[in-house]
Amino acid sequence: MHFHDDSLLPECQEKLVITCAPYGPEWELDDFRDDLPLSMAEHVQKAVDCYEAGASVLHIHVRELDGRGSKRLSKFNELLAVLRDAVPDMILQVGGSISFAPEGTGAAAQWLSDDTRHLLAELDPAPDQVTIAINTSQMNIMELMTAGDIAGTSMERPEVAAAYREMVVPAGPEWVAEHLRRLQKAGIQPHFQLSSIPQLETVERLIRRGVYTGPLNLTWVGIGGGFDGPNPYNIMNFIQRVPDGACLTLETVMRRVLPVNTMAIALGLHARCGNEDTIWGRPGEKITSVQQIRQLVRVAGELGRDVATGKEARDIYKIGTVYADANETLAKLGYAPNRQPGEIGFTHHR
């Protein structure tokens, strides 16, 4: 991304899109019962509360009544149908990691099978977005956890910590290509969850080969353990490689969430918060998803940056937009065109 001299002035920036992930699938209910929804009514009320606080994108997971993360797509269909009425302007983004929670004591934390994950393209009603990982990688969410982060939570139990420490994100080339094909056919926009520059380069190659043709909405996920860590140099190196026509959100974990989001807001990027990312405010003090949203709205206000409504966020994300082919996608996103036969030197759009 290119930064002009006036790029830090709020009047030169898009309105802030706040994504909230308030369903915390990695936590057990007793970890933060005041903020983790259980019943369908609680799931819906959480969405309404987040929207009214200032979030315009809802990152969706859902629990069964026994408190476990649901693996039943019918449960997601049920929630999506109610959310369409409760928060009609909100961008509904289903988390493609359904569901990485351990099934029981001592069990590994696993994602659903590839075939089942493809069925996210058949959700009814369809969500606006489904998040997608690129390139199989380690996802050791315990690596950055401090003793204070897990104090008094289920992650203090050795078997739970071990399950999450050994977690792997399955996202091989064949699965990615097929998943993108199915999502695009269903009119669902993929939201790319990227942990490093090599994953961003893979996305660019997919675009250049016409595997994906549409707006580029992506999140840099700096959670360590096989992903980038929340180091400002990692963040800025990644930002530098993102094309100007993309829409970039920053995401990290635990008490790093607020400082990283503050950087995102100042830079004209977009922010993500919620109990899936952190349950902690000040050391030892829990903070709800809604409180986190209000905190970001205050930060944006101090910087003079307006917060996007749901309808404005839809325009910023270009929900429903598709491009004709690789050439149009490259031009819209600000990537250089593909080299044509016999063409030498630097390429440019004519």
GROMACS .gro file of C-alpha atoms in nm:
model
  350
    1MET     CA    1   0.000   0.000   0.000
    2HIS     CA    2   0.117   0.350  -0.082
    3PHE     CA    3   0.109   0.630   0.176
    4HIS     CA    4   0.101   0.990   0.054
    5ASP     CA    5   0.203   1.277   0.281
    6ASP     CA    6  -0.162   1.326   0.376
    7SER     CA    7  -0.242   0.955   0.429
    8LEU     CA    8  -0.258   0.987   0.808
    9LEU     CA    9  -0.517   1.264   0.792
   10PRO     CA   10  -0.860   1.119   0.875
   11GLU     CA   11  -1.032   1.313   0.596
   12CYS     CA   12  -0.818   1.116   0.348
   13GLN     CA   13  -0.910   0.777   0.494
   14GLU     CA   14  -1.202   0.543   0.444
   15LYS     CA   15  -1.444   0.519   0.730
   16LEU     CA   16  -1.340   0.259   0.985
   17VAL     CA   17  -1.486  -0.089   0.944
   18ILE     CA   18  -1.492  -0.268   1.280
   19THR     CA   19  -1.519  -0.646   1.274
   20CYS     CA   20  -1.630  -0.808   1.597
   21ALA     CA   21  -1.584  -1.177   1.680
   22PRO     CA   22  -1.803  -1.214   1.992
   23TYR     CA   23  -1.860  -1.590   1.998
   24GLY     CA   24  -1.516  -1.703   2.125
   25PRO     CA   25  -1.519  -2.068   2.010
   26GLU     CA   26  -1.186  -2.146   2.177
   27TRP     CA   27  -1.320  -2.062   2.525
   28GLU     CA   28  -1.540  -2.272   2.748
   29LEU     CA   29  -1.851  -2.101   2.883
   30ASP     CA   30  -1.716  -2.070   3.237
   31ASP     CA   31  -1.414  -1.883   3.106
   32PHE     CA   32  -1.629  -1.571   3.059
   33ARG     CA   33  -1.996  -1.655   3.098
   34ASP     CA   34  -2.087  -1.286   3.115
   35ASP     CA   35  -1.984  -1.246   2.750
   36LEU     CA   36  -2.004  -1.589   2.583
   37PRO     CA   37  -2.352  -1.660   2.439
   38LEU     CA   38  -2.513  -2.003   2.470
   39SER     CA   39  -2.877  -1.996   2.356
   40MET     CA   40  -2.980  -1.882   2.010
   41ALA     CA   41  -3.143  -1.576   2.165
   42GLU     CA   42  -2.814  -1.487   2.333
   43HIS     CA   43  -2.627  -1.526   2.003
   44VAL     CA   44  -2.866  -1.288   1.833
   45GLN     CA   45  -2.864  -1.035   2.116
   46LYS     CA   46  -2.485  -1.033   2.107
   47ALA     CA   47  -2.497  -0.941   1.737
   48VAL     CA   48  -2.746  -0.661   1.802
   49ASP     CA   49  -2.536  -0.524   2.088
   50CYS     CA   50  -2.220  -0.532   1.875
   51TYR     CA   51  -2.391  -0.354   1.588
   52GLU     CA   52  -2.534  -0.084   1.812
   53ALA     CA   53  -2.188  -0.032   1.967
   54GLY     CA   54  -2.033   0.036   1.625
   55ALA     CA   55  -1.933  -0.295   1.463
   56SER     CA   56  -2.037  -0.341   1.100
   57VAL     CA   57  -1.896  -0.692   1.041
   58LEU     CA   58  -1.998  -0.990   1.253
   59HIS     CA   59  -1.758  -1.287   1.260
   60ILE     CA   60  -1.983  -1.584   1.328
   61HIS     CA   61  -1.944  -1.906   1.522
   62VAL     CA   62  -2.222  -2.079   1.714
   63ARG     CA   63  -2.247  -2.301   2.023
   64GLU     CA   64  -2.454  -2.603   2.099
   65LEU     CA   65  -2.656  -2.592   2.421
   66ASP     CA   66  -2.393  -2.811   2.589
   67GLY     CA   67  -2.150  -2.521   2.544
   68ARG     CA   68  -1.934  -2.677   2.275
   69GLY     CA   69  -1.864  -2.508   1.945
   70SER     CA   70  -2.117  -2.633   1.692
   71LYS     CA   71  -2.007  -2.834   1.391
   72ARG     CA   72  -2.364  -2.854   1.255
   73LEU     CA   73  -2.422  -2.639   0.951
   74SER     CA   74  -2.795  -2.649   1.027
   75LYS     CA   75  -2.715  -2.455   1.344
   76PHE     CA   76  -2.541  -2.189   1.136
   77ASN     CA   77  -2.837  -2.175   0.898
   78GLU     CA   78  -3.065  -2.118   1.195
   79LEU     CA   79  -2.851  -1.835   1.328
   80LEU     CA   80  -2.800  -1.670   0.988
   81ALA     CA   81  -3.174  -1.663   0.923
   82VAL     CA   82  -3.243  -1.481   1.249
   83LEU     CA   83  -2.948  -1.244   1.209
   84ARG     CA   84  -3.074  -1.134   0.866
   85ASP     CA   85  -3.379  -0.992   1.042
   86ALA     CA   86  -3.206  -0.871   1.359
   87VAL     CA   87  -2.909  -0.690   1.197
   88PRO     CA   88  -3.000  -0.656   0.827
   89ASP     CA   89  -2.727  -0.405   0.742
   90MET     CA   90  -2.445  -0.593   0.915
   91ILE     CA   91  -2.196  -0.792   0.706
   92LEU     CA   92  -2.235  -1.155   0.816
   93GLN     CA   93  -1.900  -1.331   0.801
   94VAL     CA   94  -1.890  -1.701   0.886
   95GLY     CA   95  -1.563  -1.822   1.034
   96GLY     CA   96  -1.424  -2.089   0.803
   97SER     CA   97  -1.247  -2.261   1.092
   98ILE     CA   98  -1.565  -2.446   1.200
   99SER     CA   99  -1.490  -2.590   1.445
  100PHE     CA  100  -1.142  -2.628   1.581
  101ALA     CA  101  -1.243  -2.687   1.944
  102PRO     CA  102  -1.146  -3.023   2.099
  103GLU     CA  103  -1.432  -3.275   2.111
  104GLY     CA  104  -1.347  -3.392   2.461
  105THR     CA  105  -1.081  -3.430   2.726
  106GLY     CA  106  -0.749  -3.509   2.568
  107ALA     CA  107  -0.881  -3.483   2.213
  108ALA     CA  108  -0.696  -3.292   1.945
  109ALA     CA  109  -0.825  -2.957   1.829
  110GLN     CA  110  -0.933  -3.028   1.472
  111TRP     CA  111  -1.107  -2.849   1.190
  112LEU     CA  112  -1.383  -3.019   0.997
  113SER     CA  113  -1.300  -3.236   0.696
  114ASP     CA  114  -1.231  -3.065   0.364
  115ASP     CA  115  -1.558  -3.190   0.215
  116THR     CA  116  -1.759  -3.058   0.509
  117ARG     CA  117  -1.586  -2.719   0.499
  118HIS     CA  118  -1.684  -2.689   0.132
  119LEU     CA  119  -2.046  -2.705   0.246
  120LEU     CA  120  -2.007  -2.354   0.388
  121ALA     CA  121  -2.080  -2.244   0.032
  122GLU     CA  122  -2.425  -2.403   0.069
  123LEU     CA  123  -2.533  -2.222   0.385
  124ASP     CA  124  -2.891  -2.096   0.358
  125PRO     CA  125  -2.938  -1.807   0.389
  126ALA     CA  126  -2.596  -1.739   0.246
  127PRO     CA  127  -2.361  -1.525   0.454
  128ASP     CA  128  -2.197  -1.223   0.293
  129GLN     CA  129  -1.850  -1.365   0.354
  130VAL     CA  130  -1.674  -1.684   0.458
  131THR     CA  131  -1.319  -1.656   0.587
  132ILE     CA  132  -1.059  -1.868   0.411
  133ALA     CA  133  -0.708  -1.970   0.512
  134ILE     CA  134  -0.431  -2.005   0.254
  135ASN     CA  135  -0.153  -2.266   0.271
  136THR     CA  136  -0.151  -2.531   0.541
  137SER     CA  137   0.036  -2.405   0.847
  138GLN     CA  138   0.088  -2.447   1.219
  139MET     CA  139  -0.160  -2.253   1.433
  140ASN     CA  140  -0.022  -2.281   1.784
  141ILE     CA  141  -0.239  -2.025   1.961
  142MET     CA  142  -0.068  -2.107   2.291
  143GLU     CA  143   0.273  -1.974   2.186
  144LEU     CA  144   0.191  -1.612   2.271
  145MET     CA  145  -0.027  -1.689   2.572
  146THR     CA  146   0.108  -1.565   2.903
  147ALA     CA  147   0.026  -1.704   3.246
  148GLY     CA  148  -0.203  -1.404   3.292
  149ASP     CA  149  -0.383  -1.474   2.963
  150ILE     CA  150  -0.489  -1.824   3.064
  151ALA     CA  151  -0.528  -1.763   3.438
  152GLY     CA  152  -0.859  -1.899   3.562
  153THR     CA  153  -0.958  -2.033   3.219
  154SER     CA  154  -0.991  -2.376   3.061
  155MET     CA  155  -0.656  -2.323   2.891
  156GLU     CA  156  -0.484  -2.379   3.224
  157ARG     CA  157  -0.572  -2.747   3.188
  158PRO     CA  158  -0.272  -2.925   3.032
  159GLU     CA  159  -0.482  -3.133   2.793
  160VAL     CA  160  -0.660  -2.826   2.655
  161ALA     CA  161  -0.336  -2.631   2.616
  162ALA     CA  162  -0.176  -2.930   2.441
  163ALA     CA  163  -0.468  -2.959   2.197
  164TYR     CA  164  -0.438  -2.598   2.091
  165ARG     CA  165  -0.059  -2.602   2.089
  166GLU     CA  166  -0.058  -2.876   1.824
  167MET     CA  167  -0.331  -2.729   1.605
  168VAL     CA  168  -0.272  -2.710   1.228
  169VAL     CA  169  -0.467  -2.508   0.969
  170PRO     CA  170  -0.546  -2.736   0.672
  171ALA     CA  171  -0.552  -2.524   0.355
  172GLY     CA  172  -0.376  -2.702   0.071
  173PRO     CA  173  -0.378  -2.582  -0.292
  174GLU     CA  174  -0.647  -2.816  -0.423
  175TRP     CA  175  -0.883  -2.740  -0.133
  176VAL     CA  176  -0.830  -2.363  -0.165
  177ALA     CA  177  -0.899  -2.358  -0.539
  178GLU     CA  178  -1.215  -2.566  -0.501
  179HIS     CA  179  -1.336  -2.365  -0.202
  180LEU     CA  180  -1.292  -2.038  -0.389
  181ARG     CA  181  -1.478  -2.182  -0.687
  182ARG     CA  182  -1.773  -2.288  -0.472
  183LEU     CA  183  -1.791  -1.965  -0.274
  184GLN     CA  184  -1.785  -1.752  -0.588
  185LYS     CA  185  -2.050  -1.968  -0.755
  186ALA     CA  186  -2.272  -1.919  -0.449
  187GLY     CA  187  -2.220  -1.541  -0.453
  188ILE     CA  188  -2.033  -1.548  -0.120
  189GLN     CA  189  -1.731  -1.322  -0.092
  190PRO     CA  190  -1.419  -1.489   0.049
  191HIS     CA  191  -1.240  -1.298   0.323
  192PHE     CA  192  -0.875  -1.402   0.319
  193GLN     CA  193  -0.718  -1.469   0.661
  194LEU     CA  194  -0.344  -1.439   0.603
  195SER     CA  195  -0.062  -1.496   0.848
  196SER     CA  196   0.239  -1.393   0.641
  197ILE     CA  197   0.367  -1.248   0.315
  198PRO     CA  198   0.410  -1.594   0.153
  199GLN     CA  199   0.034  -1.648   0.194
  200LEU     CA  200  -0.034  -1.307   0.038
  201GLU     CA  201   0.188  -1.405  -0.254
  202THR     CA  202  -0.016  -1.722  -0.302
  203VAL     CA  203  -0.335  -1.513  -0.316
  204GLU     CA  204  -0.177  -1.291  -0.581
  205ARG     CA  205  -0.092  -1.599  -0.790
  206LEU     CA  206  -0.449  -1.724  -0.756
  207ILE     CA  207  -0.570  -1.388  -0.886
  208ARG     CA  208  -0.319  -1.383  -1.173
  209ARG     CA  209  -0.435  -1.728  -1.282
  210GLY     CA  210  -0.802  -1.634  -1.266
  211VAL     CA  211  -0.884  -1.868  -0.978
  212TYR     CA  212  -1.023  -1.573  -0.783
  213THR     CA  213  -1.179  -1.270  -0.953
  214GLY     CA  214  -1.321  -1.015  -0.713
  215PRO     CA  215  -1.248  -0.754  -0.446
  216LEU     CA  216  -0.961  -0.835  -0.211
  217ASN     CA  217  -1.071  -0.815   0.151
  218LEU     CA  218  -0.815  -0.962   0.383
  219THR     CA  219  -0.703  -0.976   0.743
  220TRP     CA  220  -0.345  -0.996   0.863
  221VAL     CA  221  -0.352  -1.243   1.151
  222GLY     CA  222  -0.057  -1.189   1.385
  223ILE     CA  223  -0.096  -1.454   1.653
  224GLY     CA  224   0.243  -1.628   1.639
  225GLY     CA  225   0.290  -2.004   1.660
  226GLY     CA  226   0.334  -2.052   1.285
  227PHE     CA  227   0.179  -1.716   1.196
  228ASP     CA  228   0.344  -1.375   1.203
  229GLY     CA  229   0.391  -1.240   1.552
  230PRO     CA  230   0.248  -0.900   1.652
  231ASN     CA  231   0.570  -0.720   1.572
  232PRO     CA  232   0.532  -0.374   1.413
  233TYR     CA  233   0.795  -0.464   1.152
  234ASN     CA  234   0.590  -0.769   1.048
  235ILE     CA  235   0.281  -0.549   1.024
  236MET     CA  236   0.447  -0.280   0.812
  237ASN     CA  237   0.622  -0.530   0.584
  238PHE     CA  238   0.286  -0.697   0.520
  239ILE     CA  239   0.109  -0.365   0.463
  240GLN     CA  240   0.376  -0.266   0.212
  241ARG     CA  241   0.302  -0.575   0.002
  242VAL     CA  242  -0.078  -0.535   0.000
  243PRO     CA  243  -0.208  -0.367  -0.318
  244ASP     CA  244  -0.372  -0.027  -0.291
  245GLY     CA  245  -0.710  -0.160  -0.403
  246ALA     CA  246  -0.737  -0.411  -0.118
  247CYS     CA  247  -0.918  -0.363   0.212
  248LEU     CA  248  -0.694  -0.467   0.502
  249THR     CA  249  -0.788  -0.546   0.864
  250LEU     CA  250  -0.537  -0.620   1.140
  251GLU     CA  251  -0.594  -0.899   1.393
  252THR     CA  252  -0.392  -1.025   1.686
  253VAL     CA  253  -0.445  -1.189   2.023
  254MET     CA  254  -0.494  -1.104   2.392
  255ARG     CA  255  -0.377  -0.765   2.526
  256ARG     CA  256  -0.198  -0.688   2.200
  257VAL     CA  257  -0.537  -0.635   2.035
  258LEU     CA  258  -0.584  -0.273   2.143
  259PRO     CA  259  -0.237  -0.142   2.042
  260VAL     CA  260  -0.250  -0.321   1.706
  261ASN     CA  261  -0.601  -0.191   1.639
  262THR     CA  262  -0.490   0.160   1.736
  263MET     CA  263  -0.215   0.136   1.472
  264ALA     CA  264  -0.470   0.011   1.220
  265ILE     CA  265  -0.704   0.301   1.289
  266ALA     CA  266  -0.424   0.558   1.265
  267LEU     CA  267  -0.297   0.412   0.937
  268GLY     CA  268  -0.638   0.414   0.770
  269LEU     CA  269  -0.677   0.036   0.788
  270HIS     CA  270  -0.954  -0.155   0.961
  271ALA     CA  271  -0.988  -0.319   1.303
  272ARG     CA  272  -1.107  -0.645   1.456
  273CYS     CA  273  -1.189  -0.720   1.820
  274GLY     CA  274  -1.407  -0.946   2.032
  275ASN     CA  275  -1.373  -1.231   2.278
  276GLU     CA  276  -1.241  -1.465   2.007
  277ASP     CA  277  -0.932  -1.243   2.004
  278THR     CA  278  -0.911  -1.136   2.367
  279ILE     CA  279  -1.105  -1.142   2.692
  280TRP     CA  280  -0.861  -0.908   2.869
  281GLY     CA  281  -0.851  -0.531   2.902
  282ARG     CA  282  -0.615  -0.413   3.173
  283PRO     CA  283  -0.405  -0.689   3.334
  284GLY     CA  284  -0.635  -0.924   3.522
  285GLU     CA  285  -0.951  -0.738   3.415
  286LYS     CA  286  -1.187  -0.894   3.164
  287ILE     CA  287  -1.343  -0.687   2.889
  288THR     CA  288  -1.654  -0.780   2.690
  289SER     CA  289  -1.681  -0.771   2.312
  290VAL     CA  290  -1.912  -0.470   2.325
  291GLN     CA  291  -1.673  -0.285   2.555
  292GLN     CA  292  -1.393  -0.354   2.307
  293ILE     CA  293  -1.597  -0.208   2.022
  294ARG     CA  294  -1.677   0.104   2.224
  295GLN     CA  295  -1.309   0.137   2.306
  296LEU     CA  296  -1.219   0.137   1.935
  297VAL     CA  297  -1.493   0.387   1.857
  298ARG     CA  298  -1.341   0.618   2.120
  299VAL     CA  299  -0.992   0.577   1.973
  300ALA     CA  300  -1.126   0.652   1.626
  301GLY     CA  301  -1.303   0.957   1.764
  302GLU     CA  302  -0.983   1.089   1.919
  303LEU     CA  303  -0.809   1.046   1.583
  304GLY     CA  304  -1.097   1.213   1.400
  305ARG     CA  305  -1.184   0.906   1.195
  306ASP     CA  306  -1.548   0.823   1.134
  307VAL     CA  307  -1.683   0.472   1.191
  308ALA     CA  308  -1.862   0.302   0.902
  309THR     CA  309  -2.225   0.199   0.928
  310GLY     CA  310  -2.327  -0.142   0.802
  311LYS     CA  311  -2.434  -0.001   0.465
  312GLU     CA  312  -2.112   0.199   0.433
  313ALA     CA  313  -1.906  -0.108   0.521
  314ARG     CA  314  -2.083  -0.300   0.242
  315ASP     CA  315  -1.967  -0.035  -0.005
  316ILE     CA  316  -1.612  -0.038   0.131
  317TYR     CA  317  -1.594  -0.420   0.113
  318LYS     CA  318  -1.770  -0.417  -0.227
  319ILE     CA  319  -2.008  -0.689  -0.116
  320GLY     CA  320  -2.174  -0.845  -0.421
  321THR     CA  321  -1.910  -0.720  -0.667
  322VAL     CA  322  -1.740  -0.960  -0.908
  323TYR     CA  323  -1.488  -0.897  -1.183
  324ALA     CA  324  -1.489  -1.044  -1.532
  325ASP     CA  325  -1.145  -1.201  -1.537
  326ALA     CA  326  -0.789  -1.189  -1.407
  327ASN     CA  327  -0.704  -0.874  -1.603
  328GLU     CA  328  -0.990  -0.672  -1.459
  329THR     CA  329  -0.920  -0.803  -1.109
  330LEU     CA  330  -0.552  -0.706  -1.129
  331ALA     CA  331  -0.641  -0.357  -1.253
  332LYS     CA  332  -0.909  -0.300  -0.988
  333LEU     CA  333  -0.681  -0.415  -0.707
  334GLY     CA  334  -0.378  -0.215  -0.819
  335TYR     CA  335  -0.157  -0.509  -0.912
  336ALA     CA  336   0.058  -0.487  -1.225
  337PRO     CA  337  -0.094  -0.675  -1.521
  338ASN     CA  338   0.018  -1.020  -1.626
  339ARG     CA  339   0.306  -1.019  -1.869
  340GLN     CA  340   0.199  -1.083  -2.227
  341PRO     CA  341   0.398  -1.302  -2.472
  342GLY     CA  342   0.704  -1.120  -2.595
  343GLU     CA  343   0.658  -0.835  -2.348
  344ILE     CA  344   0.976  -0.724  -2.171
  345GLY     CA  345   1.055  -0.472  -1.900
  346PHE     CA  346   0.808  -0.342  -1.644
  347THR     CA  347   0.440  -0.398  -1.716
  348HIS     CA  348   0.158  -0.147  -1.681
  349HIS     CA  349  -0.214  -0.131  -1.750
  350ARG     CA  350  -0.297   0.035  -2.079
   0.00000   0.00000   0.00000
